[in-house]
mmCIF file of C-alpha atoms and ligand atoms in Angstrom:
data_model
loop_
_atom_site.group_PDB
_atom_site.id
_atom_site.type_symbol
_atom_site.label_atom_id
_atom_site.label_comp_id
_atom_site.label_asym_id
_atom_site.label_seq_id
_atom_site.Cartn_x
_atom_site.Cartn_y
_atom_site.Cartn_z
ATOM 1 C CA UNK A 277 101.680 73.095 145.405
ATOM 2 C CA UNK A 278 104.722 75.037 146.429
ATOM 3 C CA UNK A 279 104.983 76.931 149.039
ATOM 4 C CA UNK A 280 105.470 80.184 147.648
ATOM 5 C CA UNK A 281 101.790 79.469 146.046
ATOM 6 C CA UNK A 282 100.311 79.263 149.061
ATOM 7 C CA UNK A 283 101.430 82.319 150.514
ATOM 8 C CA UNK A 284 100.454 84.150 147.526
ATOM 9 C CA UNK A 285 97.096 82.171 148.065
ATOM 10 C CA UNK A 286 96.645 83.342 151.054
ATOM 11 C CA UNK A 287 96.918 87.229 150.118
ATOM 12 C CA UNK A 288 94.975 86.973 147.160
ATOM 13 C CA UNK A 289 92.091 85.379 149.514
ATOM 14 C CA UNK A 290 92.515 88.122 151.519
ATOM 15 C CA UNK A 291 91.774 91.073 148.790
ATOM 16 C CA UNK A 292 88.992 88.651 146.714
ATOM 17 C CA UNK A 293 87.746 86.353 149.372
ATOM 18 C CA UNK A 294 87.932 82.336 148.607
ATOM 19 C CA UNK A 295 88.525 81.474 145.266
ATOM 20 C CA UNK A 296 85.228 79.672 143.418
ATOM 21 C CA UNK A 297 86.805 77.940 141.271
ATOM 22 C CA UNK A 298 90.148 75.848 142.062
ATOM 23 C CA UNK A 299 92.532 74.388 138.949
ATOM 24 C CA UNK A 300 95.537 74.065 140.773
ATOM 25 C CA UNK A 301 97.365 72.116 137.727
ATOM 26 C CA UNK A 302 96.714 75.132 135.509
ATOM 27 C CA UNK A 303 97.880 77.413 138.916
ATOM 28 C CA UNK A 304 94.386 79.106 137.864
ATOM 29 C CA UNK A 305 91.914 80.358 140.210
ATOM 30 C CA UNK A 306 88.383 82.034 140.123
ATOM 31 C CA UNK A 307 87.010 84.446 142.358
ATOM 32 C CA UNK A 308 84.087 86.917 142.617
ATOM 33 C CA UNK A 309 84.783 89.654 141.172
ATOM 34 C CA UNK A 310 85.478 93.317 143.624
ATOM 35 C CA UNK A 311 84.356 95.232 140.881
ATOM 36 C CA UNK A 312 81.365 93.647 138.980
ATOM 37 C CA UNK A 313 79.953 90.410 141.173
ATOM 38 C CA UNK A 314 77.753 92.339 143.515
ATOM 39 C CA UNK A 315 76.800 89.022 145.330
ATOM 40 C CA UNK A 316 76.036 86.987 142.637
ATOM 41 C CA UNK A 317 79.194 84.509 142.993
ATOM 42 C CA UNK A 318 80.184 84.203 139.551
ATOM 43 C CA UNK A 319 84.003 83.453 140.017
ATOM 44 C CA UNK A 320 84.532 85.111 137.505
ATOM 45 C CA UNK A 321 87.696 87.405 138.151
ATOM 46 C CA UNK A 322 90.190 84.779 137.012
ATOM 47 C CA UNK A 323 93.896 84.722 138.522
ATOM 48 C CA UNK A 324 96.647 82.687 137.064
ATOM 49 C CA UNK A 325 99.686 81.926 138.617
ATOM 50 C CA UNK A 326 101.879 80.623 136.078
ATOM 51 C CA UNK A 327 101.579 84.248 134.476
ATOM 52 C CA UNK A 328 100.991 86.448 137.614
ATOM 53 C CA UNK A 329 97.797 87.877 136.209
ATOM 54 C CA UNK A 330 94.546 88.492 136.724
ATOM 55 C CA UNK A 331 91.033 89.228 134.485
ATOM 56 C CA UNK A 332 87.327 89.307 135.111
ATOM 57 C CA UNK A 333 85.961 87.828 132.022
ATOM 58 C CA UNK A 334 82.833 89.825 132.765
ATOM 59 C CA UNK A 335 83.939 93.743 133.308
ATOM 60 C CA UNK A 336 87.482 93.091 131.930
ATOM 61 C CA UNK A 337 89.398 94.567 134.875
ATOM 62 C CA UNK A 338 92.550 92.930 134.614
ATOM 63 C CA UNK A 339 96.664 93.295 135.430
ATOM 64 C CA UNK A 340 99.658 92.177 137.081
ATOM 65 C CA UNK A 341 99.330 90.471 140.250
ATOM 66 C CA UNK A 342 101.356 93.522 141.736
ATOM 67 C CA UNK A 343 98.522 95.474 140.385
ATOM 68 C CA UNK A 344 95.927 93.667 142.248
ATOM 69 C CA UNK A 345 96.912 94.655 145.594
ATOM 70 C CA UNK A 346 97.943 98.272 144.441
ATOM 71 C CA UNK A 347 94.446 98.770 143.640
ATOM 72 C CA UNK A 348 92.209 96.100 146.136
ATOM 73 C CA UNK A 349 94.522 95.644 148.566
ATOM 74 C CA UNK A 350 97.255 97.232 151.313
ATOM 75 C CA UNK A 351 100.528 98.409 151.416
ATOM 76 C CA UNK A 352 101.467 95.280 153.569
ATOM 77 C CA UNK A 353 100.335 92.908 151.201
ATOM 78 C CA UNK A 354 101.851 94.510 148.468
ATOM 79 C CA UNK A 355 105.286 94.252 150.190
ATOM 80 C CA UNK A 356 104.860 90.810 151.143
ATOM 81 C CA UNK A 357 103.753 89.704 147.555
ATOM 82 C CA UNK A 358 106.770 91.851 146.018
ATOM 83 C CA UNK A 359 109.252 89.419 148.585
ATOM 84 C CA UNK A 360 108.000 86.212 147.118
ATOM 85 C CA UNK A 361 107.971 87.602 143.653
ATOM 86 C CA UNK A 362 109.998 85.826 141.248
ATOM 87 C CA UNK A 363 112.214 88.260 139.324
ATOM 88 C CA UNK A 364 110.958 87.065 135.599
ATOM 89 C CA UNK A 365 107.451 88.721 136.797
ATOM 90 C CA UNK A 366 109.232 92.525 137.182
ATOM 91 C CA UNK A 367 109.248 93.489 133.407
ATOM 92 C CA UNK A 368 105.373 92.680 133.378
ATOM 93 C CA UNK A 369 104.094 95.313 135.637
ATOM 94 C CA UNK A 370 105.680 98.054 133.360
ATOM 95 C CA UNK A 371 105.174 96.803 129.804
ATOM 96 C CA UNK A 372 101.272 96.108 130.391
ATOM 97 C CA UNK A 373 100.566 99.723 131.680
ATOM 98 C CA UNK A 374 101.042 100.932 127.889
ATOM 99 C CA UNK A 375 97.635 102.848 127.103
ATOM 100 C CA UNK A 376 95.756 102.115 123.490
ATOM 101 C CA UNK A 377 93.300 104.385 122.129
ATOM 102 C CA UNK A 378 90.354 102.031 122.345
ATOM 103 C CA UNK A 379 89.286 99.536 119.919
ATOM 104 C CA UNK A 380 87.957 100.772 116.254
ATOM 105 C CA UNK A 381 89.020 104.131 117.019
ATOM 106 C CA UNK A 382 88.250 106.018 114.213
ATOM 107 C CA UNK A 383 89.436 110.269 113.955
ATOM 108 C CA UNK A 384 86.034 112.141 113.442
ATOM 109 C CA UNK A 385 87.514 114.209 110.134
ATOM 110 C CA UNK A 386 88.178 110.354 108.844
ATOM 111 C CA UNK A 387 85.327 109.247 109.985
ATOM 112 C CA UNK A 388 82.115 108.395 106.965
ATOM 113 C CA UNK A 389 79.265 110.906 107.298
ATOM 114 C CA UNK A 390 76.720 109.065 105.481
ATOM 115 C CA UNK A 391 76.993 105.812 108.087
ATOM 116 C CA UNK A 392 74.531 106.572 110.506
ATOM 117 C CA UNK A 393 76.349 106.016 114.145
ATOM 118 C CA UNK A 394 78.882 108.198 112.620
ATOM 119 C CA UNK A 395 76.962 111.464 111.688
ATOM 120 C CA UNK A 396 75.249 111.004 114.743
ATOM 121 C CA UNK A 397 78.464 111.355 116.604
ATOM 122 C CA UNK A 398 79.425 114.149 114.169
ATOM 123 C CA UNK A 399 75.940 116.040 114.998
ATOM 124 C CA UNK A 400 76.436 115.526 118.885
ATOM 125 C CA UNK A 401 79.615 117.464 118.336
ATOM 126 C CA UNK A 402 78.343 119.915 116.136
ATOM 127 C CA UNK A 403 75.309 120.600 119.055
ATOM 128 C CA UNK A 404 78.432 120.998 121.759
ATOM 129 C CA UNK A 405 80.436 124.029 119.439
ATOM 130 C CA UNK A 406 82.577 121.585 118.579
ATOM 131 C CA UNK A 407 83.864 122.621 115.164
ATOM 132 C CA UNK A 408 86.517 120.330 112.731
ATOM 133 C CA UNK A 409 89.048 122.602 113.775
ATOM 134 C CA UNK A 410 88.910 121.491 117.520
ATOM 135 C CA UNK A 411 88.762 117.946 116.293
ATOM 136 C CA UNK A 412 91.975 118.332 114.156
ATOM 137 C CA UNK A 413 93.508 119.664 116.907
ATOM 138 C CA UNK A 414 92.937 117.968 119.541
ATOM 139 C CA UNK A 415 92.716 114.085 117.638
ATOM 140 C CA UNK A 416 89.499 113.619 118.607
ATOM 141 C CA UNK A 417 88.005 110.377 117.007
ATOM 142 C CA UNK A 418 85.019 107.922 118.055
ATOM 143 C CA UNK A 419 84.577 104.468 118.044
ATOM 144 C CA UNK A 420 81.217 102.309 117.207
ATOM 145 C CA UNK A 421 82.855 99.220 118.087
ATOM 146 C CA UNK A 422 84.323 97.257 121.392
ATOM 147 C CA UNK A 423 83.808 98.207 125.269
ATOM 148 C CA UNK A 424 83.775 102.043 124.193
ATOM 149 C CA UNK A 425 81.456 101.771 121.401
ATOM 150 C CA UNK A 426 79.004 104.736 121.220
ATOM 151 C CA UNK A 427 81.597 107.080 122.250
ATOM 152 C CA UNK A 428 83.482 110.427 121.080
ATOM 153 C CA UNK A 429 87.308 110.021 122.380
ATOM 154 C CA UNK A 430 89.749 112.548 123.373
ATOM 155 C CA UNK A 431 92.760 111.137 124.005
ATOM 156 C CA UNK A 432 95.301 112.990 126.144
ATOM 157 C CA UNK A 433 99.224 112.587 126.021
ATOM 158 C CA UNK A 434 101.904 113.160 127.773
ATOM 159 C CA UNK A 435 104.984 115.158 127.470
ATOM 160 C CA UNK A 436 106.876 113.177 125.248
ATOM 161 C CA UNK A 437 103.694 112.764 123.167
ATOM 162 C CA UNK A 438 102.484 109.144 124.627
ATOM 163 C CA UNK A 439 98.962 108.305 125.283
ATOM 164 C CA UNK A 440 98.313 108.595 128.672
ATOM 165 C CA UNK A 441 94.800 108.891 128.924
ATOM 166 C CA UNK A 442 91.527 109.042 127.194
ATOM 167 C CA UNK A 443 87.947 110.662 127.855
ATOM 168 C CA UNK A 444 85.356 108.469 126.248
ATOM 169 C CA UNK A 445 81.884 110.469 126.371
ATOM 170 C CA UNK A 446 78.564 108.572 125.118
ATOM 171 C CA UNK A 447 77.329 110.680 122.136
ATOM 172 C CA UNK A 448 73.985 109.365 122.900
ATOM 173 C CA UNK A 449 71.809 111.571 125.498
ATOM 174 C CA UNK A 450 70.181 108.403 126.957
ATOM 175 C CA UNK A 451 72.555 106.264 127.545
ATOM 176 C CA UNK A 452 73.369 104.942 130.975
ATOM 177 C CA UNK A 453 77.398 105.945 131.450
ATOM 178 C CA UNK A 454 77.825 108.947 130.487
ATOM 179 C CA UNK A 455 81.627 108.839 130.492
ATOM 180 C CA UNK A 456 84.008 105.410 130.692
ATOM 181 C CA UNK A 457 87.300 105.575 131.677
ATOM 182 C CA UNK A 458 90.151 104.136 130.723
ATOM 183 C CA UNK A 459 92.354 101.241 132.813
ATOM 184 C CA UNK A 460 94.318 103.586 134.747
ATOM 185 C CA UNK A 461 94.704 105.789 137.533
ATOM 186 C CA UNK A 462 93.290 109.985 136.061
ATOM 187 C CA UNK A 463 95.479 111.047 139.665
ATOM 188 C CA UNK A 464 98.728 109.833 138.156
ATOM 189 C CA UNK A 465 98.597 111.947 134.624
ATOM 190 C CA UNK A 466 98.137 114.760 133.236
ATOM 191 C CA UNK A 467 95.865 115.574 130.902
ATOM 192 C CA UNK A 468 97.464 116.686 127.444
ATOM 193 C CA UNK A 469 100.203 118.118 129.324
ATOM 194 C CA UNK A 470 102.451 117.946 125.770
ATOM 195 C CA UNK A 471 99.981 120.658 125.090
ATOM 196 C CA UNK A 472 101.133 123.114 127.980
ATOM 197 C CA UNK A 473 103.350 125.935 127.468
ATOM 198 C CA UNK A 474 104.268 126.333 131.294
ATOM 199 C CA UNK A 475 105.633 129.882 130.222
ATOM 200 C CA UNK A 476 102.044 131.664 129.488
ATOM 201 C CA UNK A 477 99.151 131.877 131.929
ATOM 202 C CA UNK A 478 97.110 128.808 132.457
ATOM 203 C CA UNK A 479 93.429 127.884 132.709
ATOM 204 C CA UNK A 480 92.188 125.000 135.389
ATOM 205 C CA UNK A 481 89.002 123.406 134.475
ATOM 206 C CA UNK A 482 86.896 120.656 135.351
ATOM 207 C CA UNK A 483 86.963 118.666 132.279
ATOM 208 C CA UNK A 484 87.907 118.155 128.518
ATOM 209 C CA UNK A 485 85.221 119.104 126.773
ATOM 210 C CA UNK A 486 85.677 122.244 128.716
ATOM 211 C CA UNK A 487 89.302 122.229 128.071
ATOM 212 C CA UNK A 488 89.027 122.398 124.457
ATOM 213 C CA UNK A 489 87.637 125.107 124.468
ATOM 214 C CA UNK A 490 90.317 127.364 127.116
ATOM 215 C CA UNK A 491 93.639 128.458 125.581
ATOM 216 C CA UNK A 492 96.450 126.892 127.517
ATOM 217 C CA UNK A 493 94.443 124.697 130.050
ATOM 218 C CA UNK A 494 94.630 121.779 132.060
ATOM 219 C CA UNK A 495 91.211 119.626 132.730
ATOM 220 C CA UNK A 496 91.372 118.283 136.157
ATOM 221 C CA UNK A 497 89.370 115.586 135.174
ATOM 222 C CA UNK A 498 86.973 116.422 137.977
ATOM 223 C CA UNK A 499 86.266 118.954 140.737
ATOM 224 C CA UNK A 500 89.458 118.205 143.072
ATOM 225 C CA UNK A 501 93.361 118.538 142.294
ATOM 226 C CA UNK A 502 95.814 115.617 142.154
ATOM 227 C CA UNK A 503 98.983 116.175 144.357
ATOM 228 C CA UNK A 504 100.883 115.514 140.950
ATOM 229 C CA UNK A 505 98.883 118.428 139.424
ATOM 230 C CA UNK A 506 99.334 120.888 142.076
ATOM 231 C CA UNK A 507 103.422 120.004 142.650
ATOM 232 C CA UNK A 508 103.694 119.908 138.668
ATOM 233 C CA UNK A 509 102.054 123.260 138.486
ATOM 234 C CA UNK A 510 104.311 124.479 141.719
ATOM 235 C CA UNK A 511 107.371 123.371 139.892
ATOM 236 C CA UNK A 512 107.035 124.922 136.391
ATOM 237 C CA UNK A 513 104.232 127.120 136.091
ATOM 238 C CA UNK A 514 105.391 130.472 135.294
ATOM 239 C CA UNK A 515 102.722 133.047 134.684
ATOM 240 C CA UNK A 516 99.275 133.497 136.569
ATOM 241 C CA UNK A 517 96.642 130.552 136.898
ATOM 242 C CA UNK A 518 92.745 130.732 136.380
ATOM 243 C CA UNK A 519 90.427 128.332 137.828
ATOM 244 C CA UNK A 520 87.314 127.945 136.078
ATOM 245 C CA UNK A 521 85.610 125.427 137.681
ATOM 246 C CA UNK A 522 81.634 124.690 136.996
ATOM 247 C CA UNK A 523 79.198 127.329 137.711
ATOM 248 C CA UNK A 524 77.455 124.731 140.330
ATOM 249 C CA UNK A 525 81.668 123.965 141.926
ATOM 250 C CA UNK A 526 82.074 127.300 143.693
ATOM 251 C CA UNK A 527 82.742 125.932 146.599
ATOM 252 C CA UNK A 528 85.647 123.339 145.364
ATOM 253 C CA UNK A 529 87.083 125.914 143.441
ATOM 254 C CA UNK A 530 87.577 127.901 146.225
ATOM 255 C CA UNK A 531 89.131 125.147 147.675
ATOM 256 C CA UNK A 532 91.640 124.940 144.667
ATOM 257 C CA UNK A 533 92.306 128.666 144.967
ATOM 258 C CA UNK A 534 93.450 128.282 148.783
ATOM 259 C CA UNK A 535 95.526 125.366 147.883
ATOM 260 C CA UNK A 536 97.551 127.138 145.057
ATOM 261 C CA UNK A 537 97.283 130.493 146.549
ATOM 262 C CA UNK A 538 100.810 130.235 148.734
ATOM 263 C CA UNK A 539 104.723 130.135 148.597
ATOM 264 C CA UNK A 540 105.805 131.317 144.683
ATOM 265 C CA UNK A 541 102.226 130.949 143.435
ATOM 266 C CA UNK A 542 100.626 133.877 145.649
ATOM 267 C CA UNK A 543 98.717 136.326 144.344
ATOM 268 C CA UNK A 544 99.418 134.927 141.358
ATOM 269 C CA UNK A 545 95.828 132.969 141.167
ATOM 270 C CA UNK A 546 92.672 134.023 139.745
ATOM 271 C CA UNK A 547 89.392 132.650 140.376
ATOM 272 C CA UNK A 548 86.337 132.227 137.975
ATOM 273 C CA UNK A 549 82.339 132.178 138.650
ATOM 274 C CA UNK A 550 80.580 131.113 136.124
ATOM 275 C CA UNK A 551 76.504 132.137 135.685
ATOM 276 C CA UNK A 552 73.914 129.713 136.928
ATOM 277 C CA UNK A 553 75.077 126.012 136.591
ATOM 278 C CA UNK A 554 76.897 126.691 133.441
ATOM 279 C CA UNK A 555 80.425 125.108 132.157
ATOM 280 C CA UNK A 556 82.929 126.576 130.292
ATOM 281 C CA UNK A 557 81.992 123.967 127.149
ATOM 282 C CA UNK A 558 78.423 125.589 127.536
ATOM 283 C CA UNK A 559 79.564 129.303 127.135
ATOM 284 C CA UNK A 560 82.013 128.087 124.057
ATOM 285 C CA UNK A 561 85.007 129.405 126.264
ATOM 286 C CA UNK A 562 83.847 132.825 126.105
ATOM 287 C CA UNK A 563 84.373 134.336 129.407
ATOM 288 C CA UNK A 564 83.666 137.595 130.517
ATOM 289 C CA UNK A 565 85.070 140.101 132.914
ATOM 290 C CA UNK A 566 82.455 140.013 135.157
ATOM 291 C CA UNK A 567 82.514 136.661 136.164
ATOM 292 C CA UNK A 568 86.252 137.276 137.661
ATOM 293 C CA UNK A 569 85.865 136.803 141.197
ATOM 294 C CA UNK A 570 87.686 138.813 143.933
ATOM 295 C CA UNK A 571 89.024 137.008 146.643
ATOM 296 C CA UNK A 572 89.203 139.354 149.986
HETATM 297 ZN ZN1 ZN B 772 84.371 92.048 137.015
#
């Protein structure tokens, strides 16, 4: 075994643990896997070091070794892994991150009404306000197939028009996951941000199904802003911005208000309070002047 194996041995062992299972003339180790092995000591997260790659054969997290310590590991490790490196394993790390719309990915308006999982999907949607219009629109599909089978998608691209993300919501009301998301990081993108005209005023909400539903508005993908989202909106936003969190989110909202709320953005936020424990997807985007909230 070379040397430079070792070493990379050694910080592998020190995100994963020892390795389970040991083929050291295939370079290809197993080890229990961080995100799915809960103590059951499968081995199954597989690394190979011919390739630089990883995969857990059960949950199908998988990457570039770089990746692995990104995500599992330190910055020191990182560093020390990227020193050892050999330079034919560079192009990897960037090629891989490509996004695909997930497997069997059908758009709902192509999608055949009379095959069960499919008007199922089509009712859930119809129940939700969601009309064909807003599926045009917006590309939303499903897919009754592979890891996000069961699910409506809305995929989300970027601003030259790339994939960059995807919100996969179960269309059935019992099922376990409600949402599954996609192999990357929702911090580092924006969501639909080709659809943004940073001119006009904007809308900040939670997620996309409320999104859809707001003229000109960015789903945050959750209750808290990414430091990309708040410098990107710093940078080009021109007109005023709206949060309309959750009913239920008052409190992070505020949060959101006092964060944009300074330097060329004051005064030019607005903040939304929505009735009860209500969303914006709930009310159909119809909001009214009451629920503006004054900020003293
Ligand atoms: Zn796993």
């Amino acid at each position: 075994m070379s040397e430079e194996v070792e070493v990379i041995l050694e910080l592998i062992e020190e995100v994963l643990g020892e390795p389970k299972k040991v083929y050291d003339s295939k370079l290809q180790y197993g080890y229990n896997c961080i995100e799915c092995d809960e103590g059951r000591k499968k081995g199954n997260l597989e690394v190979n070091l011919e390739k630089h790659v990883w995969h857990c054969w059960s949950c199908g997290i998988s990457g570039p070794l770089g990746k692995l310590f990104d995500e599992y590991g330190n910055k020191k490790l990182k560093k020390t892994y990227l020193l050892i490196r050999p330079d034919e394993f560079k192009v990897e790390e960037k090629k891989k991150n490509r996004l695909k719309l997930p497997s069997g990915f059908v758009k709902v308006l192509e999608a055949t009404p009379v095959y069960p999982p499919h008007k199922e999907a089509y009712n859930y949607l119809k129940s939700r306000g969601i009309t064909d219009e807003i599926c045009e629109k917006y590309d939303i599909g499903l897919t009754t197939t592979g890891d996000y089978q069961g699910r409506i998608i809305i995929p989300s691209y970027n601003k030259d028009g790339e994939l960059n993300y995807f919100i996969a919501r179960s269309w059935n009301p019992r099922a376990k996951m409600k949402y599954k998301n996609p192999p990357c990081e929702k911090d580092q993108i924006i969501f639909n941000e080709n659809r943004i005209d940073w001119e006009q005023d904007i809308f900040l909400c939670e997620g996309a199904f409320d999104s859809i539903f707001l003229p000109n508005s960015i789903p945050m993908l959750g209750k808290f802003m990414s430091d990309l989202l708040f410098s990107t909106i710093y940078e080009k936003a021109k007109g005023n911005i709206t949060i309309c969190l959750d009913g239920d989110a008052y409190k992070d909202a505020l949060k959101v208000y006092h964060i944009l709320n300074g330097g060329v953005l004051y005064n030019r936020i607005k903040l939304i309070k929505l009735p009860g424990d209500s969303d914006i997807a709930d009310l159909r985007g119809e909001i009214k002047d009451e629920y503006y909230y004054e900020i003293k």
